[in-house]
Short mmCIF file of C-alpha atoms and ligand atoms in Angstrom, two decimals:
data_model
loop_
_atom_site.label_atom_id
_atom_site.label_comp_id
_atom_site.label_asym_id
_atom_site.label_seq_id
_atom_site.Cartn_x
_atom_site.Cartn_y
_atom_site.Cartn_z
CA MET H 1 126.77 149.71 117.84
CA ALA H 2 129.21 152.17 117.19
CA SER H 3 127.96 155.17 115.33
CA SER H 4 130.70 157.89 114.71
CA SER H 5 129.58 161.70 115.11
CA SER H 6 126.52 163.77 115.96
CA SER H 7 125.38 167.00 115.26
CA PRO H 8 126.67 169.78 117.99
CA LEU H 9 123.23 170.25 119.50
CA SER H 10 122.51 166.59 120.12
CA ARG H 11 125.79 166.05 121.33
CA GLN H 12 125.30 168.73 123.96
CA SER H 13 121.90 167.54 125.34
CA VAL H 14 123.65 164.02 125.15
CA THR H 15 126.44 165.16 127.06
CA ALA H 16 123.89 166.94 129.49
CA ALA H 17 122.19 163.54 130.05
CA VAL H 18 125.35 161.84 131.21
CA ALA H 19 126.62 164.48 133.49
CA GLN H 20 122.86 164.24 134.99
CA LEU H 21 123.32 160.32 135.19
CA TYR H 22 126.79 160.96 136.90
CA ASN H 23 125.73 163.57 139.42
CA THR H 24 122.32 161.21 140.25
CA TYR H 25 125.26 158.47 140.49
CA PRO H 26 128.61 159.32 140.85
CA PHE H 27 130.92 156.26 139.42
CA PRO H 28 132.37 154.39 140.77
CA PRO H 29 130.63 154.33 144.16
CA GLU H 30 133.93 152.98 145.64
CA PRO H 31 134.16 153.37 149.86
CA LEU H 32 136.66 156.26 150.84
CA LEU H 33 139.91 155.39 152.65
CA ASP H 34 142.21 156.93 155.02
CA GLU H 35 145.21 155.44 153.37
CA PRO H 36 146.75 154.43 150.03
CA PRO H 37 144.69 152.09 147.81
CA PRO H 38 145.77 148.31 148.42
CA GLY H 39 148.05 146.75 145.78
CA TYR H 40 148.36 148.18 142.46
CA ASN H 41 147.20 148.07 138.86
CA TRP H 42 150.03 148.11 136.44
CA ARG H 43 148.20 150.06 133.86
CA TRP H 44 148.27 153.02 136.36
CA HIS H 45 151.82 152.50 137.26
CA TRP H 46 154.28 154.46 135.06
CA THR H 47 156.79 152.42 134.79
CA ALA H 48 155.12 149.29 134.33
CA ALA H 49 153.00 150.50 131.68
CA HIS H 50 155.91 152.19 129.79
CA ALA H 51 157.97 149.10 130.12
CA PHE H 52 154.95 146.92 128.94
CA CYS H 53 154.54 149.37 125.68
CA THR H 54 157.88 149.66 124.98
CA GLY H 55 160.08 147.11 126.21
CA ARG H 56 162.31 149.64 128.54
CA SER H 57 161.98 151.81 131.43
CA PRO H 58 160.78 155.67 130.95
CA ASP H 59 163.43 158.30 130.91
CA ARG H 60 161.40 160.31 133.80
CA GLN H 61 159.62 160.25 136.62
CA ALA H 62 158.23 163.67 136.81
CA ILE H 63 155.70 163.33 134.15
CA ARG H 64 152.20 165.12 133.54
CA VAL H 65 149.33 162.72 133.68
CA LEU H 66 145.58 163.26 132.31
CA ASP H 67 142.75 161.17 133.96
CA ALA H 68 139.91 161.97 131.42
CA GLY H 69 136.70 161.06 132.85
CA CYS H 70 138.27 160.38 136.03
CA GLY H 71 134.83 159.91 137.68
CA THR H 72 134.87 159.47 141.90
CA GLY H 73 138.68 159.19 141.22
CA VAL H 74 139.46 155.88 142.06
CA GLY H 75 141.75 155.03 139.36
CA THR H 76 143.08 158.96 139.41
CA GLU H 77 144.24 157.94 143.20
CA TYR H 78 145.86 154.79 142.37
CA ILE H 79 147.86 156.93 139.59
CA ALA H 80 148.56 159.24 142.31
CA HIS H 81 150.00 156.88 144.95
CA LEU H 82 151.71 154.55 142.28
CA ASN H 83 153.36 157.76 140.60
CA PRO H 84 154.11 160.12 143.33
CA GLN H 85 156.47 162.10 141.31
CA ALA H 86 153.96 162.82 138.71
CA LYS H 87 151.68 165.67 138.47
CA ILE H 88 148.31 164.70 137.50
CA THR H 89 145.05 166.26 136.50
CA GLY H 90 141.77 164.71 136.47
CA ILE H 91 138.56 166.14 134.71
CA ASP H 92 134.90 165.13 134.46
CA LEU H 93 131.78 166.64 133.57
CA SER H 94 129.83 165.69 136.80
CA ASP H 95 130.67 168.12 139.73
CA ARG H 96 129.64 165.33 142.31
CA ALA H 97 131.70 163.07 141.16
CA LEU H 98 134.50 165.41 141.25
CA GLU H 99 133.53 166.34 144.52
CA THR H 100 134.00 162.91 145.65
CA ALA H 101 137.37 162.61 143.56
CA ARG H 102 138.88 165.72 145.65
CA ASN H 103 137.69 164.09 149.12
CA ARG H 104 139.18 160.56 148.45
CA CYS H 105 142.44 162.15 147.20
CA GLN H 106 142.47 164.25 150.22
CA ARG H 107 141.76 161.77 152.57
CA SER H 108 144.28 158.98 151.31
CA GLY H 109 147.16 162.07 151.38
CA ALA H 110 147.56 162.02 147.49
CA GLN H 111 148.81 165.62 146.80
CA ASN H 112 149.93 165.68 143.55
CA VAL H 113 146.73 165.76 141.40
CA ARG H 114 143.90 168.33 141.06
CA PHE H 115 140.38 168.13 139.45
CA GLN H 116 138.42 170.27 137.58
CA THR H 117 134.98 170.39 135.60
CA LEU H 118 135.72 170.07 131.80
CA SER H 119 134.62 167.84 129.07
CA ILE H 120 137.09 165.78 127.00
CA TYR H 121 135.72 167.78 124.01
CA ASP H 122 137.49 170.80 125.62
CA VAL H 123 140.41 169.52 126.63
CA GLY H 124 142.37 172.05 124.28
CA GLN H 125 141.67 174.87 127.33
CA LEU H 126 144.04 172.80 129.46
CA GLU H 127 147.74 174.02 129.38
CA GLY H 128 150.41 172.02 127.35
CA THR H 129 150.20 168.47 126.81
CA PHE H 130 150.67 165.51 128.75
CA ASP H 131 152.99 162.42 128.66
CA TRP H 132 150.10 159.95 129.91
CA ILE H 133 146.57 160.12 129.43
CA ASN H 134 144.21 157.61 131.12
CA CYS H 135 140.59 157.38 129.93
CA VAL H 136 138.92 154.43 131.18
CA GLY H 137 135.34 153.99 130.73
CA VAL H 138 134.37 157.09 129.01
CA LEU H 139 134.68 157.30 125.28
CA HIS H 140 131.65 154.83 124.79
CA HIS H 141 129.71 157.28 126.54
CA MET H 142 130.41 160.22 124.45
CA PRO H 143 128.16 160.82 121.58
CA ASP H 144 131.01 161.56 119.43
CA PRO H 145 133.90 159.37 120.29
CA GLN H 146 135.96 159.78 117.54
CA ALA H 147 136.02 163.74 118.16
CA GLY H 148 136.82 162.83 121.90
CA ILE H 149 139.59 160.50 121.18
CA GLN H 150 141.10 163.32 118.57
CA ALA H 151 141.02 165.88 121.19
CA LEU H 152 142.88 163.71 123.49
CA ALA H 153 145.10 162.76 120.82
CA THR H 154 146.14 166.88 120.37
CA LYS H 155 146.94 166.81 124.31
CA LEU H 156 149.45 163.78 124.08
CA ALA H 157 153.12 165.01 123.98
CA PRO H 158 155.29 163.36 121.49
CA GLY H 159 156.33 159.90 122.96
CA GLY H 160 153.41 159.84 125.33
CA LEU H 161 151.29 157.10 125.86
CA LEU H 162 147.33 157.06 125.99
CA HIS H 163 145.41 154.02 127.93
CA ILE H 164 141.92 153.41 126.79
CA PHE H 165 139.16 150.79 128.02
CA VAL H 166 135.95 151.24 126.01
CA TYR H 167 133.00 148.49 125.71
CA ALA H 168 132.70 145.62 123.49
CA ALA H 169 129.36 144.28 121.93
CA LEU H 170 129.54 140.78 121.79
CA GLY H 171 129.84 140.33 125.59
CA ARG H 172 127.74 142.94 126.16
CA TRP H 173 124.64 141.94 124.22
CA GLU H 174 122.31 140.74 127.15
CA ILE H 175 122.77 144.34 128.52
CA SER H 176 122.42 146.20 125.81
CA LEU H 177 118.78 144.19 125.14
CA MET H 178 118.10 145.14 128.70
CA GLN H 179 119.11 148.84 128.41
CA GLU H 180 116.57 149.04 125.36
CA ALA H 181 113.84 146.87 127.47
CA ILE H 182 114.09 149.37 130.30
CA GLY H 183 113.86 152.60 128.14
CA LEU H 184 110.32 151.09 126.70
CA LEU H 185 108.80 150.64 129.88
CA GLN H 186 109.70 153.63 131.11
CA GLY H 187 108.71 155.95 128.31
CA GLU H 188 108.28 159.51 129.25
CA ARG H 189 110.24 158.96 132.43
CA ARG H 190 113.70 158.10 130.31
CA GLY H 191 115.92 160.21 132.02
CA ASP H 192 114.91 159.83 135.54
CA TYR H 193 117.71 157.43 136.37
CA THR H 194 116.11 156.34 140.04
CA ASP H 195 112.81 155.20 138.09
CA GLY H 196 115.54 153.49 135.15
CA VAL H 197 117.10 151.81 138.35
CA GLN H 198 113.57 150.83 139.81
CA VAL H 199 112.21 149.57 136.68
CA GLY H 200 114.93 147.18 135.52
CA ARG H 201 115.28 145.49 139.22
CA GLN H 202 111.96 144.77 139.00
CA ILE H 203 112.23 143.36 135.39
CA PHE H 204 115.24 141.02 136.55
CA ALA H 205 113.23 140.06 140.03
CA HIS H 206 110.20 139.04 137.76
CA LEU H 207 111.71 137.15 134.61
CA PRO H 208 111.44 133.71 134.80
CA GLU H 209 114.69 131.89 136.42
CA THR H 210 116.20 130.40 133.28
CA ASN H 211 115.50 133.50 131.44
CA ARG H 212 119.04 134.66 129.26
CA LEU H 213 118.88 138.15 130.22
CA ARG H 214 118.43 136.98 134.19
CA ARG H 215 121.00 134.65 134.02
CA ARG H 216 123.69 136.81 132.60
CA GLU H 217 122.95 139.42 135.16
CA GLU H 218 122.93 136.87 137.81
CA GLU H 219 126.22 134.81 136.56
CA ARG H 220 128.36 137.80 135.38
CA TRP H 221 127.20 140.84 136.73
CA SER H 222 125.19 141.00 139.97
CA LEU H 223 128.09 141.21 142.79
CA GLU H 224 129.05 144.92 141.41
CA ASN H 225 125.61 145.75 140.63
CA HIS H 226 124.07 145.40 144.20
CA ARG H 227 125.02 149.15 144.39
CA ASP H 228 122.60 151.16 142.52
CA ALA H 229 125.46 153.31 140.88
CA ASN H 230 126.79 150.23 139.15
CA PHE H 231 123.34 149.30 138.33
CA ALA H 232 122.37 152.40 136.30
CA ASP H 233 125.98 152.85 134.89
CA MET H 234 125.25 149.13 133.11
CA TYR H 235 121.12 149.79 132.45
CA VAL H 236 120.02 152.58 132.36
CA HIS H 237 122.65 154.96 130.50
CA PRO H 238 121.66 157.65 128.65
CA GLN H 239 124.66 157.26 125.85
CA GLU H 240 126.39 154.31 125.31
CA VAL H 241 128.66 152.90 122.16
CA ASP H 242 130.07 149.29 121.84
CA TYR H 243 132.45 148.26 119.64
CA THR H 244 133.56 145.16 117.56
CA VAL H 245 137.16 144.93 116.76
CA ASN H 246 136.24 146.10 113.20
CA THR H 247 134.77 149.54 114.80
CA LEU H 248 137.47 149.77 117.20
CA PHE H 249 140.15 150.01 114.79
CA GLU H 250 138.32 152.87 112.69
CA LEU H 251 138.05 154.83 115.89
CA ILE H 252 141.95 153.96 116.39
CA ASP H 253 142.56 154.94 113.07
CA ALA H 254 140.49 158.30 113.55
CA SER H 255 143.12 159.19 116.34
CA GLY H 256 146.13 159.40 114.17
CA LEU H 257 147.82 157.47 117.08
CA MET H 258 149.87 154.53 117.02
CA PHE H 259 148.62 151.08 118.30
CA LEU H 260 150.48 149.46 120.85
CA GLY H 261 148.66 146.63 121.99
CA PHE H 262 146.10 145.26 123.98
CA SER H 263 146.71 145.33 127.87
CA ASN H 264 145.67 141.43 127.92
CA PRO H 265 147.62 139.81 125.57
CA ARG H 266 146.73 136.36 126.47
CA TYR H 267 143.02 136.63 125.50
CA TRP H 268 144.29 137.77 121.89
CA ASP H 269 146.62 134.90 121.63
CA LEU H 270 144.53 132.86 118.71
CA SER H 271 146.55 129.56 119.68
CA ARG H 272 144.77 129.52 122.87
CA LEU H 273 141.42 128.72 120.76
CA ILE H 274 143.08 126.74 117.99
CA GLY H 275 146.41 126.22 118.84
CA SER H 276 145.92 122.24 118.82
CA GLN H 277 145.10 122.26 114.93
CA PRO H 278 148.39 123.45 113.02
CA ASP H 279 146.39 123.56 109.60
CA LEU H 280 144.06 126.19 111.02
CA MET H 281 146.90 128.14 112.70
CA ALA H 282 148.66 127.86 109.08
CA ARG H 283 145.50 129.25 107.51
CA SER H 284 145.41 132.03 110.05
CA ALA H 285 148.75 133.12 108.99
CA VAL H 286 147.89 135.01 105.92
CA LEU H 287 145.75 137.18 107.78
CA SER H 288 146.17 140.70 109.03
CA GLN H 289 146.97 141.32 112.69
CA HIS H 290 143.36 143.39 112.81
CA GLN H 291 141.80 140.02 111.07
CA ARG H 292 143.40 137.69 113.84
CA TYR H 293 142.00 139.62 116.53
CA ARG H 294 138.92 139.82 114.54
CA LEU H 295 138.77 136.00 114.47
CA VAL H 296 139.53 135.57 118.45
CA GLU H 297 136.72 137.92 119.26
CA LEU H 298 134.51 135.78 116.82
CA LEU H 299 135.48 132.36 118.33
CA ASP H 300 135.52 133.75 122.01
CA PRO H 301 132.17 136.25 122.04
CA GLU H 302 132.69 136.36 126.00
CA ILE H 303 134.57 139.98 125.53
CA THR H 304 132.99 142.82 127.38
CA HIS H 305 135.44 145.53 126.78
CA TYR H 306 138.83 146.49 125.10
CA GLU H 307 141.63 147.65 126.79
CA PHE H 308 144.78 149.00 125.10
CA PHE H 309 147.39 151.41 124.46
CA LEU H 310 148.01 154.03 121.96
CA ALA H 311 151.18 156.28 121.54
CA LYS H 312 152.15 159.14 119.59
CA PRO H 313 155.07 158.93 117.50
CA PRO H 314 158.02 158.77 117.77
CA LEU H 315 158.49 156.12 120.19
CA ASP H 316 161.52 154.10 120.92
CA ARG H 317 160.71 150.21 121.11
CA LEU H 318 163.16 147.74 122.24
CA ASP H 319 162.67 144.24 121.73
CA TRP H 320 166.39 143.83 123.21
CA SER H 321 167.19 141.05 120.42
CA ASP H 322 170.74 142.77 120.07
CA ASP H 323 173.24 141.09 122.58
CA GLY H 324 175.13 144.06 122.97
CA GLN H 325 172.46 146.35 123.64
CA LEU H 326 171.22 144.03 125.95
CA ARG H 327 174.26 143.08 128.01
CA GLN H 328 174.45 147.08 128.73
CA ALA H 329 171.16 147.70 129.85
CA ARG H 330 170.34 148.17 133.47
CA VAL H 331 168.08 145.94 135.32
CA GLN H 332 165.91 146.53 138.05
CA ARG H 333 162.95 143.87 139.73
CA HIS H 334 159.72 145.02 138.29
CA PRO H 335 157.83 147.28 140.59
CA CYS H 336 154.49 145.62 140.32
CA MET H 337 154.86 142.15 142.08
CA GLN H 338 153.12 140.76 144.99
CA GLY H 339 154.27 138.08 147.63
CA TRP H 340 158.12 139.00 146.88
CA PRO H 341 160.57 138.05 148.25
CA SER H 342 159.37 134.44 147.19
CA GLN H 343 160.00 131.99 144.57
CA SER H 344 156.32 131.69 144.13
CA ILE H 345 154.87 135.21 143.57
CA PHE H 346 152.14 136.96 141.99
CA ASP H 347 153.40 139.12 138.94
CA TYR H 348 152.34 142.06 137.24
CA ASP H 349 149.02 140.80 136.36
CA TYR H 350 148.36 139.00 139.81
CA GLN H 351 149.07 135.79 137.84
CA MET H 352 150.86 133.30 140.12
CA VAL H 353 154.50 132.57 138.77
CA ASP H 354 157.02 130.13 140.14
CA LEU H 355 160.39 131.27 139.48
CA THR H 356 163.77 129.19 138.72
CA ALA H 357 166.19 129.12 141.49
CA ALA H 358 168.47 131.29 139.06
CA GLU H 359 165.54 133.85 138.23
CA PHE H 360 164.89 133.99 141.99
CA GLN H 361 168.88 134.62 142.86
CA SER H 362 168.87 137.23 139.99
CA LEU H 363 165.77 139.08 141.26
CA THR H 364 167.47 139.12 144.81
CA TYR H 365 170.92 140.19 143.32
CA CYS H 366 169.01 143.23 141.69
CA ASP H 367 167.38 144.23 144.95
CA GLN H 368 170.43 144.19 146.76
CA ALA H 369 172.61 146.09 144.50
CA GLU H 370 173.45 149.60 145.52
CA SER H 371 172.32 150.56 142.19
CA ALA H 372 170.66 148.84 139.29
CA PRO H 373 173.31 146.56 137.88
CA THR H 374 173.70 146.17 134.17
CA VAL H 375 172.74 142.74 132.26
CA ALA H 376 176.28 141.95 131.63
CA GLU H 377 177.24 142.33 135.53
CA LEU H 378 173.82 139.98 136.39
CA VAL H 379 175.06 137.50 134.06
CA ALA H 380 178.48 137.29 135.33
CA ALA H 381 177.28 137.11 139.13
CA THR H 382 174.47 134.68 138.79
CA GLU H 383 173.24 131.33 136.96
CA LEU H 384 171.25 133.26 134.56
CA ASP H 385 171.97 133.30 130.75
CA LEU H 386 170.71 136.16 128.45
CA GLY H 387 168.25 134.07 126.93
CA GLU H 388 166.52 133.95 130.60
CA VAL H 389 167.06 137.51 130.58
CA ARG H 390 164.92 138.21 127.67
CA SER H 391 162.40 135.55 129.13
CA LEU H 392 162.46 137.68 132.45
CA GLN H 393 161.82 140.78 130.73
CA GLN H 394 159.09 139.46 128.28
CA ARG H 395 157.22 138.24 131.38
CA GLN H 396 157.31 141.81 133.13
CA LEU H 397 159.33 140.26 136.07
CA ILE H 398 162.34 142.96 135.35
CA VAL H 399 162.33 146.44 133.72
CA LEU H 400 165.14 147.34 131.57
CA THR H 401 166.89 150.41 131.28
CA ALA H 402 168.37 151.29 127.55
CA PRO H 403 172.00 152.09 127.82
CA THR H 404 172.47 155.71 126.99
CA ALA H 405 173.81 156.34 123.57
C1 SAM Y 1 132.02 154.94 133.73
S1 SAM Y 1 132.49 156.49 134.29
C2 SAM Y 1 134.26 156.21 134.50
C3 SAM Y 1 135.03 156.96 135.88
C4 SAM Y 1 136.44 156.25 135.87
N1 SAM Y 1 137.38 156.91 134.53
C5 SAM Y 1 136.55 155.16 136.09
O1 SAM Y 1 136.99 154.10 135.09
O2 SAM Y 1 136.52 154.55 137.24
C6 SAM Y 1 132.43 157.45 133.25
C7 SAM Y 1 132.49 159.01 133.48
O3 SAM Y 1 133.31 159.75 132.39
C8 SAM Y 1 132.51 160.95 132.58
N2 SAM Y 1 132.44 161.47 131.15
C9 SAM Y 1 131.59 160.91 130.37
N3 SAM Y 1 131.53 161.96 129.08
C10 SAM Y 1 132.62 162.69 129.30
C11 SAM Y 1 133.30 164.03 128.58
N4 SAM Y 1 132.66 164.00 127.52
N5 SAM Y 1 134.24 164.78 129.26
C12 SAM Y 1 134.56 164.25 130.52
N6 SAM Y 1 134.26 163.21 131.21
C13 SAM Y 1 132.92 162.73 130.38
C14 SAM Y 1 131.28 160.64 133.12
O4 SAM Y 1 130.60 162.00 133.95
C15 SAM Y 1 131.83 159.69 134.27
O5 SAM Y 1 132.32 160.28 135.92
#
């Protein structure tokens, strides 16, 4: 469960233990490639992430990005290749993880990135501010996540975006029990991470087959945990804070930043759980957004993490409800799409989408135009109407650029 602060001394010793874990088992242990990583992750694509958060394309591509707690640089490498005009800084506590990150980016030809050993608590030492900060899988391993998120918030430029991933308590319940069990059996040897991995693997191998912890490991996690680095990251961690919606929003409130939304809105849609019951949905209408989120996770406690975007105001967000503004906007096909050109494609989130003939015709028109057409030009030249343009935008199949004032 979440604890919010710690004394400087325990903060230092816990941070040293975390660095020691990742110097023993740099994470993630993904292999290095001699070419850019395959596919995309829209959360690491500036145009896609910005359009998701604000409804519009960003004003600039030449941005500064901070990957805070970059580990061995798997995410950093994607950010570097997906955003070739960006200048990226990756920081981490672990020198061994950073060594791999440097090699990874060098081998795949990412030249717009540099790495530095630095704690998130000390990001004030970096020059200037960042347009976009990525902090995935890190804050929950800090003894004082609140100080961590506040430090990141000070480095965010006005209008900048902060992408965060932290653990959720409900779906990690079995993991937390196993962590404690391994710790008890390690006793004095706690902090010896290879011993922890050995003890954990031995327990799993010999628990009864029907045991709840064992079943959860086998059904949900074992595919990734065959590597010791993954197993150690999950079960032998010296520091982990798991959140609930309630404690998550305490953390977010402490950042002073604006919550823009979860990056997986489908999970947070209450109607997927009780939508068949209009009276229950009507009862939920009086709840705050925060309470509705809590209700979703209570009813569907499989959730293992929260992934979301925050922003430093001011931030222009457009819902494109104004017809005049929409008609003047410029349109491009969404940059994260697989299988194009075809009427059946995978969208930004790798979900299968069947485009209508008019949608397919319109995306083709956008691609073939010399420069991005306006919506007015698009609807004049194709079968699409304004409602369908809005639908394409809401489903992240196009990106709209706001007309300049
Ligand atoms: C689970 S790994 C995540 C790596 C990477 N962000 C990813 O998602 O692939 C956590 C990383 O956070 C780093 N870390 C933990 N506390 C940190 C801190 N206070 N400052 C900087 N990095 C930290 C660890 O060294 C480790 O490499």
